[in-house]
Amino acid sequence: MWKLTRPDNQHDKLTRDNLLDLQDHHLVRIELAREDQRQVWVLTKRGHGEAKKLLEPKDIRVSALREEKYDPDTGQLLGVSYGDHAAAVTTTAAELHRAGIGHRLGFATEIPHRLTDGYVQRADLVVRAQAAGVPVMLLEIDRRTEDAHDLVHKLRRCWQWGRLLAPDTDKHTVNLVRSQPGAIEDVSHEKRLWRRVYPPTGREGLVPLAFVFADTTEAKVDNTVKVLKEAGRRYWAPRRYGTYYREAIMAKDYSQAVPVVVTTLEQLQEHGADAAVWRRLGRKDEQTLTDALDNPDGDALYHRQYARAEAEDERRRAAEREARRPVCKRYGTKFTDQRWEETTAHRTAWKAGDLSVCGDCHTDDVARKKAAVEAARLQAATPPEPEPEPEHDQEPGKLRRLFRRRG
């Protein structure tokens, strides 16, 4: 509480005095003292009830009550080992808050996420920091008490929860997803359950998940991250876009992936949560949190590359079409689009005349044919000229001899 409420104070006297006052009123109790002499305080049943009255009307959820349970034989308080983990969770929240990532009332712990099989996956910490560019992020704090493959299972469950439909989804979509599980990938995130619980992330993909390792060695962290990267690839890795311009599109599709970042509590304490201490699975270098969550090779790049590829394809197809454009056999003139259409379309080719000539030549041909037809019509309509009269200067006798010889 001291680190979360007074992150800049070097001493915890003010926080301790307040806790002692709450203890006098039976609202809090000491659960255990850690090796570094720091004490872990928790709410009593009475204090838990008072906290719910104070916070829940303001839409601030209160974590589950830590009941006092004692071993019947030894009388020792049970469950105290949880304290080190709880302290690591609170310290992580304090470091985020100190870096300006989240208001101290914007943190929640042990938030349940129920799957269809009834299993409840709880997030150690949930932060909502819209002003810092992190509208929502789930955090798992690991003190290396869990096997690396257990963390992979947590990642898988977060991925599965992000694929659940919202309760008010239309019946057609519900039936489609039930019959074809892969169909959920075509369903908008606005129709999924996680969007009824958390705000939009402002980025592609599902709710981000951060693994914060504490009280461990660098070698163990590297080994765990390696397992997460390889065994959990299906859940965090982006895919290639399915597009006609596959060779030209290098952008990646993050729409169905869980963005996973990792760091250590020691790095947060030494450099600050706003420093380049976060490593995104699939990337080599450490980045600031917002840079690690951003997808510079994602949706925005895809739209730019697709637009360029489409324009280039349009230019290529135009060039290929131009190369196929017919040329007039008489004068070498290229066909216009209209003439090309006339000579190739079934509905117009039968009346396009000589298919090897351009539009101007075809127009001249049509004009000549019309002129020839008109000339023939006029000639047919003109009456024949009368035959010339026989000549009268010939002698009658000669004519008679002529006719007599023929007879």
CSV table of C-alpha atoms in Angstrom, one decimal:
chain,number,residue,atom,x,y,z
A,1,MET,CA,0.0,0.0,0.0
A,2,TRP,CA,2.9,2.3,0.8
A,3,LYS,CA,4.4,1.9,-2.6
A,4,LEU,CA,1.1,2.2,-4.4
A,5,THR,CA,-0.3,5.2,-2.6
A,6,ARG,CA,2.9,7.0,-1.9
A,7,PRO,CA,5.4,5.9,-4.6
A,8,ASP,CA,7.6,9.0,-4.2
A,9,ASN,CA,7.9,8.8,-0.4
A,10,GLN,CA,11.2,7.4,0.9
A,11,HIS,CA,9.6,6.4,4.2
A,12,ASP,CA,6.4,4.5,5.0
A,13,LYS,CA,5.6,6.3,8.3
A,14,LEU,CA,2.4,8.0,7.0
A,15,THR,CA,1.1,4.8,5.5
A,16,ARG,CA,2.0,2.8,8.6
A,17,ASP,CA,0.2,5.3,10.9
A,18,ASN,CA,-2.9,5.0,8.8
A,19,LEU,CA,-2.8,1.2,8.8
A,20,LEU,CA,-2.4,1.1,12.6
A,21,ASP,CA,-5.4,3.4,12.9
A,22,LEU,CA,-7.4,1.0,10.6
A,23,GLN,CA,-6.1,-1.9,12.7
A,24,ASP,CA,-7.5,-0.3,15.8
A,25,HIS,CA,-10.9,-0.3,14.2
A,26,HIS,CA,-10.5,-3.9,13.1
A,27,LEU,CA,-10.6,-3.1,9.4
A,28,VAL,CA,-7.1,-4.5,8.5
A,29,ARG,CA,-4.7,-7.1,9.9
A,30,ILE,CA,-1.1,-8.1,9.3
A,31,GLU,CA,-0.9,-11.4,7.5
A,32,LEU,CA,2.8,-11.9,7.6
A,33,ALA,CA,6.2,-10.2,7.8
A,34,ARG,CA,8.5,-10.7,4.8
A,35,GLU,CA,12.2,-11.4,5.0
A,36,ASP,CA,13.0,-7.7,4.4
A,37,GLN,CA,10.9,-6.9,7.5
A,38,ARG,CA,8.1,-5.4,5.4
A,39,GLN,CA,4.7,-6.4,6.5
A,40,VAL,CA,1.8,-7.6,4.3
A,41,TRP,CA,-1.5,-6.1,5.4
A,42,VAL,CA,-4.9,-7.4,4.3
A,43,LEU,CA,-8.5,-6.4,4.9
A,44,THR,CA,-10.5,-8.1,7.6
A,45,LYS,CA,-14.0,-9.3,6.9
A,46,ARG,CA,-15.3,-6.1,8.4
A,47,GLY,CA,-12.9,-4.0,6.4
A,48,HIS,CA,-13.7,-5.8,3.3
A,49,GLY,CA,-17.4,-5.0,3.7
A,50,GLU,CA,-16.6,-1.3,4.3
A,51,ALA,CA,-14.4,-1.2,1.2
A,52,LYS,CA,-17.1,-2.7,-0.9
A,53,LYS,CA,-19.6,0.0,0.3
A,54,LEU,CA,-17.0,2.7,-0.5
A,55,LEU,CA,-15.7,1.5,-3.8
A,56,GLU,CA,-18.2,-0.6,-5.7
A,57,PRO,CA,-20.7,2.2,-6.1
A,58,LYS,CA,-17.9,4.0,-8.0
A,59,ASP,CA,-17.5,0.9,-10.3
A,60,ILE,CA,-14.2,-0.1,-8.5
A,61,ARG,CA,-14.1,-3.8,-7.9
A,62,VAL,CA,-12.7,-5.1,-4.6
A,63,SER,CA,-10.6,-8.3,-4.6
A,64,ALA,CA,-11.6,-11.4,-2.8
A,65,LEU,CA,-11.5,-11.5,1.0
A,66,ARG,CA,-8.4,-13.1,2.5
A,67,GLU,CA,-9.9,-15.2,5.3
A,68,GLU,CA,-7.9,-16.2,8.3
A,69,LYS,CA,-7.5,-20.0,8.2
A,70,TYR,CA,-5.3,-21.8,10.7
A,71,ASP,CA,-3.8,-25.3,10.7
A,72,PRO,CA,-5.9,-27.3,13.3
A,73,ASP,CA,-2.8,-29.1,14.5
A,74,THR,CA,-0.1,-26.4,14.6
A,75,GLY,CA,-2.3,-23.3,14.8
A,76,GLN,CA,-0.2,-21.7,12.1
A,77,LEU,CA,-1.9,-19.3,9.7
A,78,LEU,CA,-2.5,-21.0,6.4
A,79,GLY,CA,-1.9,-19.4,3.0
A,80,VAL,CA,0.7,-17.0,4.1
A,81,SER,CA,3.0,-18.0,1.2
A,82,TYR,CA,0.7,-16.0,-1.0
A,83,GLY,CA,2.0,-12.9,0.6
A,84,ASP,CA,5.2,-12.7,-1.4
A,85,HIS,CA,3.3,-13.1,-4.6
A,86,ALA,CA,0.8,-10.4,-3.5
A,87,ALA,CA,3.6,-8.1,-2.6
A,88,ALA,CA,5.1,-8.6,-6.1
A,89,VAL,CA,1.7,-7.8,-7.6
A,90,THR,CA,1.3,-4.7,-5.6
A,91,THR,CA,4.9,-3.6,-6.3
A,92,THR,CA,4.3,-4.0,-10.0
A,93,ALA,CA,1.2,-1.9,-9.8
A,94,ALA,CA,3.1,0.7,-7.8
A,95,GLU,CA,5.9,0.9,-10.5
A,96,LEU,CA,3.3,1.3,-13.2
A,97,HIS,CA,1.6,4.0,-11.3
A,98,ARG,CA,4.9,5.7,-10.5
A,99,ALA,CA,5.6,5.8,-14.3
A,100,GLY,CA,2.2,7.4,-15.0
A,101,ILE,CA,0.7,4.2,-16.3
A,102,GLY,CA,-2.6,3.9,-14.6
A,103,HIS,CA,-4.3,5.7,-11.7
A,104,ARG,CA,-4.0,3.9,-8.3
A,105,LEU,CA,-7.7,3.2,-8.4
A,106,GLY,CA,-7.4,1.9,-12.0
A,107,PHE,CA,-5.8,-1.3,-10.9
A,108,ALA,CA,-7.6,-4.5,-10.0
A,109,THR,CA,-6.3,-7.8,-8.8
A,110,GLU,CA,-7.5,-11.4,-9.1
A,111,ILE,CA,-10.0,-10.6,-11.9
A,112,PRO,CA,-11.8,-13.8,-13.1
A,113,HIS,CA,-12.3,-14.7,-16.7
A,114,ARG,CA,-14.7,-17.6,-17.1
A,115,LEU,CA,-14.4,-20.0,-20.1
A,116,THR,CA,-17.1,-22.1,-21.7
A,117,ASP,CA,-16.0,-25.2,-19.8
A,118,GLY,CA,-16.5,-23.4,-16.5
A,119,TYR,CA,-12.8,-22.9,-15.8
A,120,VAL,CA,-12.0,-19.5,-14.4
A,121,GLN,CA,-8.7,-17.9,-15.4
A,122,ARG,CA,-7.8,-15.1,-13.0
A,123,ALA,CA,-5.5,-12.2,-13.9
A,124,ASP,CA,-3.1,-11.3,-11.2
A,125,LEU,CA,-3.4,-7.6,-12.1
A,126,VAL,CA,-5.5,-5.6,-14.6
A,127,VAL,CA,-4.5,-2.0,-15.4
A,128,ARG,CA,-6.5,0.5,-17.3
A,129,ALA,CA,-4.5,3.5,-18.4
A,130,GLN,CA,-6.2,5.2,-21.3
A,131,ALA,CA,-4.2,8.4,-20.9
A,132,ALA,CA,-0.9,6.5,-21.0
A,133,GLY,CA,-1.9,4.7,-24.2
A,134,VAL,CA,-2.8,1.4,-22.5
A,135,PRO,CA,-6.6,1.3,-22.3
A,136,VAL,CA,-6.4,-2.2,-20.8
A,137,MET,CA,-3.7,-4.8,-20.1
A,138,LEU,CA,-3.7,-8.1,-18.1
A,139,LEU,CA,-0.6,-8.9,-16.1
A,140,GLU,CA,0.7,-12.2,-14.7
A,141,ILE,CA,3.3,-11.9,-12.0
A,142,ASP,CA,5.6,-14.9,-11.8
A,143,ARG,CA,8.1,-15.5,-9.1
A,144,ARG,CA,9.2,-18.6,-10.9
A,145,THR,CA,7.0,-20.7,-8.8
A,146,GLU,CA,5.1,-21.9,-11.9
A,147,ASP,CA,6.4,-24.1,-14.7
A,148,ALA,CA,6.9,-22.3,-18.0
A,149,HIS,CA,4.2,-24.5,-19.7
A,150,ASP,CA,1.7,-23.4,-17.0
A,151,LEU,CA,2.3,-19.9,-18.3
A,152,VAL,CA,1.6,-21.1,-21.8
A,153,HIS,CA,-1.7,-22.6,-20.6
A,154,LYS,CA,-2.6,-19.2,-19.1
A,155,LEU,CA,-1.8,-17.6,-22.4
A,156,ARG,CA,-4.0,-20.1,-24.2
A,157,ARG,CA,-6.9,-19.4,-21.8
A,158,CYS,CA,-6.6,-15.7,-22.4
A,159,TRP,CA,-6.7,-16.3,-26.1
A,160,GLN,CA,-9.8,-18.6,-25.7
A,161,TRP,CA,-11.6,-16.1,-23.6
A,162,GLY,CA,-10.9,-13.4,-26.2
A,163,ARG,CA,-12.7,-15.6,-28.8
A,164,LEU,CA,-15.9,-15.9,-26.8
A,165,LEU,CA,-19.1,-14.3,-28.1
A,166,ALA,CA,-21.0,-11.7,-26.2
A,167,PRO,CA,-24.3,-12.9,-24.5
A,168,ASP,CA,-26.4,-10.7,-26.8
A,169,THR,CA,-25.0,-12.0,-30.1
A,170,ASP,CA,-27.6,-12.8,-32.7
A,171,LYS,CA,-28.7,-16.5,-33.1
A,172,HIS,CA,-27.3,-16.8,-36.6
A,173,THR,CA,-23.8,-15.9,-35.5
A,174,VAL,CA,-24.0,-18.2,-32.5
A,175,ASN,CA,-25.0,-21.2,-34.6
A,176,LEU,CA,-22.4,-20.4,-37.2
A,177,VAL,CA,-19.6,-20.3,-34.6
A,178,ARG,CA,-20.8,-23.5,-32.9
A,179,SER,CA,-20.8,-25.4,-36.2
A,180,GLN,CA,-17.6,-23.8,-37.5
A,181,PRO,CA,-15.2,-22.8,-34.7
A,182,GLY,CA,-13.0,-21.0,-37.1
A,183,ALA,CA,-15.8,-18.7,-38.0
A,184,ILE,CA,-15.2,-16.6,-34.9
A,185,GLU,CA,-12.3,-15.0,-36.7
A,186,ASP,CA,-14.7,-13.4,-39.1
A,187,VAL,CA,-16.8,-12.0,-36.2
A,188,SER,CA,-16.1,-8.4,-35.2
A,189,HIS,CA,-14.5,-7.9,-31.8
A,190,GLU,CA,-17.5,-5.6,-31.0
A,191,LYS,CA,-19.6,-8.8,-30.8
A,192,ARG,CA,-17.2,-10.6,-28.5
A,193,LEU,CA,-17.4,-11.0,-24.8
A,194,TRP,CA,-14.2,-9.2,-24.0
A,195,ARG,CA,-15.6,-5.9,-25.4
A,196,ARG,CA,-18.4,-6.1,-22.9
A,197,VAL,CA,-15.8,-6.2,-20.1
A,198,TYR,CA,-13.0,-4.0,-21.3
A,199,PRO,CA,-12.6,-0.9,-23.5
A,200,PRO,CA,-11.2,-1.2,-27.0
A,201,THR,CA,-7.4,-1.5,-26.9
A,202,GLY,CA,-6.9,1.0,-29.8
A,203,ARG,CA,-4.8,-1.7,-31.6
A,204,GLU,CA,-5.4,-4.9,-33.5
A,205,GLY,CA,-5.8,-8.1,-31.6
A,206,LEU,CA,-7.1,-9.2,-28.3
A,207,VAL,CA,-6.5,-7.9,-24.8
A,208,PRO,CA,-2.7,-7.5,-24.2
A,209,LEU,CA,-1.0,-9.8,-21.7
A,210,ALA,CA,2.2,-9.0,-19.8
A,211,PHE,CA,4.3,-11.5,-17.9
A,212,VAL,CA,6.4,-9.8,-15.1
A,213,PHE,CA,9.0,-12.0,-13.6
A,214,ALA,CA,10.3,-11.4,-10.1
A,215,ASP,CA,12.9,-12.8,-7.7
A,216,THR,CA,14.5,-14.9,-10.4
A,217,THR,CA,17.6,-15.1,-12.6
A,218,GLU,CA,18.1,-13.8,-16.1
A,219,ALA,CA,18.8,-17.3,-17.4
A,220,LYS,CA,15.5,-18.6,-16.0
A,221,VAL,CA,13.6,-15.7,-17.5
A,222,ASP,CA,15.2,-16.4,-20.9
A,223,ASN,CA,14.3,-20.1,-20.7
A,224,THR,CA,10.7,-19.3,-19.8
A,225,VAL,CA,10.4,-16.7,-22.6
A,226,LYS,CA,11.7,-19.3,-25.0
A,227,VAL,CA,9.1,-21.8,-24.0
A,228,LEU,CA,6.4,-19.1,-24.2
A,229,LYS,CA,7.6,-18.1,-27.7
A,230,GLU,CA,7.7,-21.6,-29.1
A,231,ALA,CA,4.9,-23.4,-27.4
A,232,GLY,CA,2.5,-20.4,-27.4
A,233,ARG,CA,3.1,-19.3,-30.9
A,234,ARG,CA,-0.4,-20.1,-32.1
A,235,TYR,CA,-1.8,-17.6,-29.5
A,236,TRP,CA,0.6,-14.6,-29.8
A,237,ALA,CA,2.0,-14.7,-33.3
A,238,PRO,CA,0.5,-12.7,-36.2
A,239,ARG,CA,-0.3,-14.3,-39.6
A,240,ARG,CA,0.1,-13.4,-43.2
A,241,TYR,CA,-2.8,-11.6,-44.8
A,242,GLY,CA,-4.8,-13.7,-47.2
A,243,THR,CA,-4.7,-11.5,-50.3
A,244,TYR,CA,-4.3,-11.7,-54.0
A,245,TYR,CA,-1.2,-9.5,-53.7
A,246,ARG,CA,0.5,-11.9,-51.3
A,247,GLU,CA,4.1,-11.3,-52.6
A,248,ALA,CA,3.7,-7.5,-52.3
A,249,ILE,CA,2.2,-7.5,-48.8
A,250,MET,CA,4.7,-7.9,-46.0
A,251,ALA,CA,2.4,-6.6,-43.3
A,252,LYS,CA,1.2,-9.0,-40.6
A,253,ASP,CA,-2.4,-9.7,-39.4
A,254,TYR,CA,-2.6,-9.3,-35.6
A,255,SER,CA,-6.4,-9.4,-35.5
A,256,GLN,CA,-6.7,-12.8,-33.8
A,257,ALA,CA,-3.5,-12.6,-31.6
A,258,VAL,CA,-2.9,-11.9,-28.0
A,259,PRO,CA,-0.1,-9.2,-27.8
A,260,VAL,CA,2.4,-10.6,-25.2
A,261,VAL,CA,5.1,-8.5,-23.5
A,262,VAL,CA,7.6,-9.6,-20.9
A,263,THR,CA,9.8,-7.8,-18.4
A,264,THR,CA,11.1,-8.2,-14.8
A,265,LEU,CA,10.1,-6.4,-11.6
A,266,GLU,CA,13.8,-5.6,-11.1
A,267,GLN,CA,13.9,-3.8,-14.4
A,268,LEU,CA,10.7,-1.8,-13.6
A,269,GLN,CA,12.2,-0.8,-10.2
A,270,GLU,CA,15.6,0.1,-11.7
A,271,HIS,CA,14.6,1.9,-14.9
A,272,GLY,CA,10.9,2.7,-14.5
A,273,ALA,CA,7.9,1.1,-16.2
A,274,ASP,CA,8.0,3.9,-18.8
A,275,ALA,CA,11.5,3.0,-20.0
A,276,ALA,CA,12.5,0.5,-22.7
A,277,VAL,CA,12.2,-2.5,-20.5
A,278,TRP,CA,9.4,-4.4,-22.3
A,279,ARG,CA,10.0,-7.1,-24.8
A,280,ARG,CA,7.3,-8.2,-27.2
A,281,LEU,CA,7.2,-11.9,-28.2
A,282,GLY,CA,8.5,-12.1,-31.8
A,283,ARG,CA,10.8,-9.1,-31.4
A,284,LYS,CA,14.4,-8.8,-30.5
A,285,ASP,CA,14.8,-5.5,-28.7
A,286,GLU,CA,13.3,-4.1,-25.6
A,287,GLN,CA,10.9,-1.1,-26.1
A,288,THR,CA,8.7,1.2,-24.1
A,289,LEU,CA,5.3,-0.3,-23.3
A,290,THR,CA,3.3,1.6,-25.9
A,291,ASP,CA,5.9,0.9,-28.6
A,292,ALA,CA,5.9,-2.8,-27.7
A,293,LEU,CA,2.1,-3.0,-27.9
A,294,ASP,CA,1.9,-1.0,-31.2
A,295,ASN,CA,2.0,-2.9,-34.5
A,296,PRO,CA,3.9,-0.8,-37.0
A,297,ASP,CA,3.9,-3.8,-39.4
A,298,GLY,CA,0.2,-4.4,-38.9
A,299,ASP,CA,-3.1,-3.1,-40.2
A,300,ALA,CA,-1.9,0.4,-41.2
A,301,LEU,CA,1.1,-0.9,-43.1
A,302,TYR,CA,-1.2,-3.5,-44.8
A,303,HIS,CA,-3.5,-0.8,-46.1
A,304,ARG,CA,-0.6,1.2,-47.5
A,305,GLN,CA,1.0,-1.8,-49.1
A,306,TYR,CA,-2.3,-3.0,-50.5
A,307,ALA,CA,-3.0,0.4,-52.1
A,308,ARG,CA,0.5,0.5,-53.7
A,309,ALA,CA,0.1,-3.1,-54.9
A,310,GLU,CA,-3.3,-2.4,-56.3
A,311,ALA,CA,-2.1,0.7,-58.1
A,312,GLU,CA,0.9,-1.2,-59.5
A,313,ASP,CA,-1.3,-4.1,-60.6
A,314,GLU,CA,-3.6,-1.6,-62.3
A,315,ARG,CA,-0.7,-0.1,-64.2
A,316,ARG,CA,0.6,-3.5,-65.2
A,317,ARG,CA,-2.8,-4.6,-66.5
A,318,ALA,CA,-3.2,-1.3,-68.4
A,319,ALA,CA,0.2,-1.8,-70.0
A,320,GLU,CA,-0.7,-5.4,-71.0
A,321,ARG,CA,-4.0,-4.3,-72.4
A,322,GLU,CA,-2.3,-1.5,-74.4
A,323,ALA,CA,0.1,-4.1,-75.8
A,324,ARG,CA,-2.8,-6.1,-77.1
A,325,ARG,CA,-4.6,-3.2,-78.6
A,326,PRO,CA,-5.2,-3.9,-82.4
A,327,VAL,CA,-3.6,-1.7,-85.1
A,328,CYS,CA,-5.3,-0.7,-88.4
A,329,LYS,CA,-3.9,-2.7,-91.3
A,330,ARG,CA,-4.2,0.3,-93.6
A,331,TYR,CA,-2.6,3.1,-91.7
A,332,GLY,CA,-1.1,1.6,-88.5
A,333,THR,CA,-3.4,3.6,-86.3
A,334,LYS,CA,-4.3,2.1,-82.9
A,335,PHE,CA,-7.9,1.2,-82.3
A,336,THR,CA,-9.8,3.4,-80.0
A,337,ASP,CA,-11.5,1.7,-77.0
A,338,GLN,CA,-14.9,2.1,-78.7
A,339,ARG,CA,-13.6,0.5,-82.0
A,340,TRP,CA,-11.9,-2.3,-80.1
A,341,GLU,CA,-15.2,-3.0,-78.3
A,342,GLU,CA,-17.1,-3.0,-81.6
A,343,THR,CA,-14.7,-5.6,-83.2
A,344,THR,CA,-14.6,-8.0,-80.2
A,345,ALA,CA,-18.1,-7.9,-78.6
A,346,HIS,CA,-20.5,-10.5,-80.0
A,347,ARG,CA,-23.3,-8.1,-80.0
A,348,THR,CA,-21.5,-5.6,-82.3
A,349,ALA,CA,-18.9,-7.6,-84.2
A,350,TRP,CA,-21.4,-8.7,-86.9
A,351,LYS,CA,-21.9,-5.1,-88.0
A,352,ALA,CA,-18.4,-3.8,-87.4
A,353,GLY,CA,-17.3,-4.4,-91.0
A,354,ASP,CA,-13.7,-5.2,-91.7
A,355,LEU,CA,-12.4,-6.1,-88.2
A,356,SER,CA,-8.8,-5.3,-89.1
A,357,VAL,CA,-9.4,-1.6,-89.8
A,358,CYS,CA,-9.7,1.3,-87.4
A,359,GLY,CA,-12.8,3.3,-86.7
A,360,ASP,CA,-12.0,6.0,-89.2
A,361,CYS,CA,-11.4,3.5,-92.0
A,362,HIS,CA,-14.6,1.7,-91.1
A,363,THR,CA,-16.5,5.0,-91.3
A,364,ASP,CA,-15.0,5.7,-94.7
A,365,ASP,CA,-15.9,2.2,-95.8
A,366,VAL,CA,-19.5,2.7,-94.6
A,367,ALA,CA,-19.7,6.0,-96.4
A,368,ARG,CA,-18.4,4.5,-99.7
A,369,LYS,CA,-20.9,1.7,-99.5
A,370,LYS,CA,-23.7,4.2,-98.8
A,371,ALA,CA,-22.6,6.3,-101.7
A,372,ALA,CA,-22.5,3.3,-104.0
A,373,VAL,CA,-25.9,2.2,-102.9
A,374,GLU,CA,-27.3,5.7,-103.4
A,375,ALA,CA,-25.8,5.9,-106.9
A,376,ALA,CA,-27.3,2.5,-107.8
A,377,ARG,CA,-30.7,3.7,-106.5
A,378,LEU,CA,-30.6,6.9,-108.5
A,379,GLN,CA,-29.5,5.0,-111.6
A,380,ALA,CA,-32.4,2.6,-111.3
A,381,ALA,CA,-34.9,5.4,-110.8
A,382,THR,CA,-33.7,7.3,-113.9
A,383,PRO,CA,-35.9,6.6,-117.2
A,384,PRO,CA,-33.9,5.2,-120.2
A,385,GLU,CA,-33.1,7.6,-123.0
A,386,PRO,CA,-35.2,7.3,-126.2
A,387,GLU,CA,-33.7,5.6,-129.3
A,388,PRO,CA,-32.6,7.9,-132.1
A,389,GLU,CA,-34.9,8.4,-135.1
A,390,PRO,CA,-33.8,6.7,-138.4
A,391,GLU,CA,-32.0,8.9,-140.9
A,392,HIS,CA,-34.2,10.3,-143.7
A,393,ASP,CA,-31.5,11.3,-146.1
A,394,GLN,CA,-31.1,7.8,-147.4
A,395,GLU,CA,-32.7,7.0,-150.7
A,396,PRO,CA,-35.9,5.0,-150.6
A,397,GLY,CA,-34.6,2.6,-153.2
A,398,LYS,CA,-31.6,1.7,-151.2
A,399,LEU,CA,-33.8,0.9,-148.2
A,400,ARG,CA,-36.0,-1.3,-150.2
A,401,ARG,CA,-33.1,-3.2,-151.7
A,402,LEU,CA,-31.8,-3.6,-148.2
A,403,PHE,CA,-35.0,-5.1,-146.8
A,404,ARG,CA,-35.4,-7.2,-149.9
A,405,ARG,CA,-31.9,-8.7,-149.6
A,406,ARG,CA,-32.6,-9.7,-145.9
A,407,GLY,CA,-35.7,-11.3,-147.0
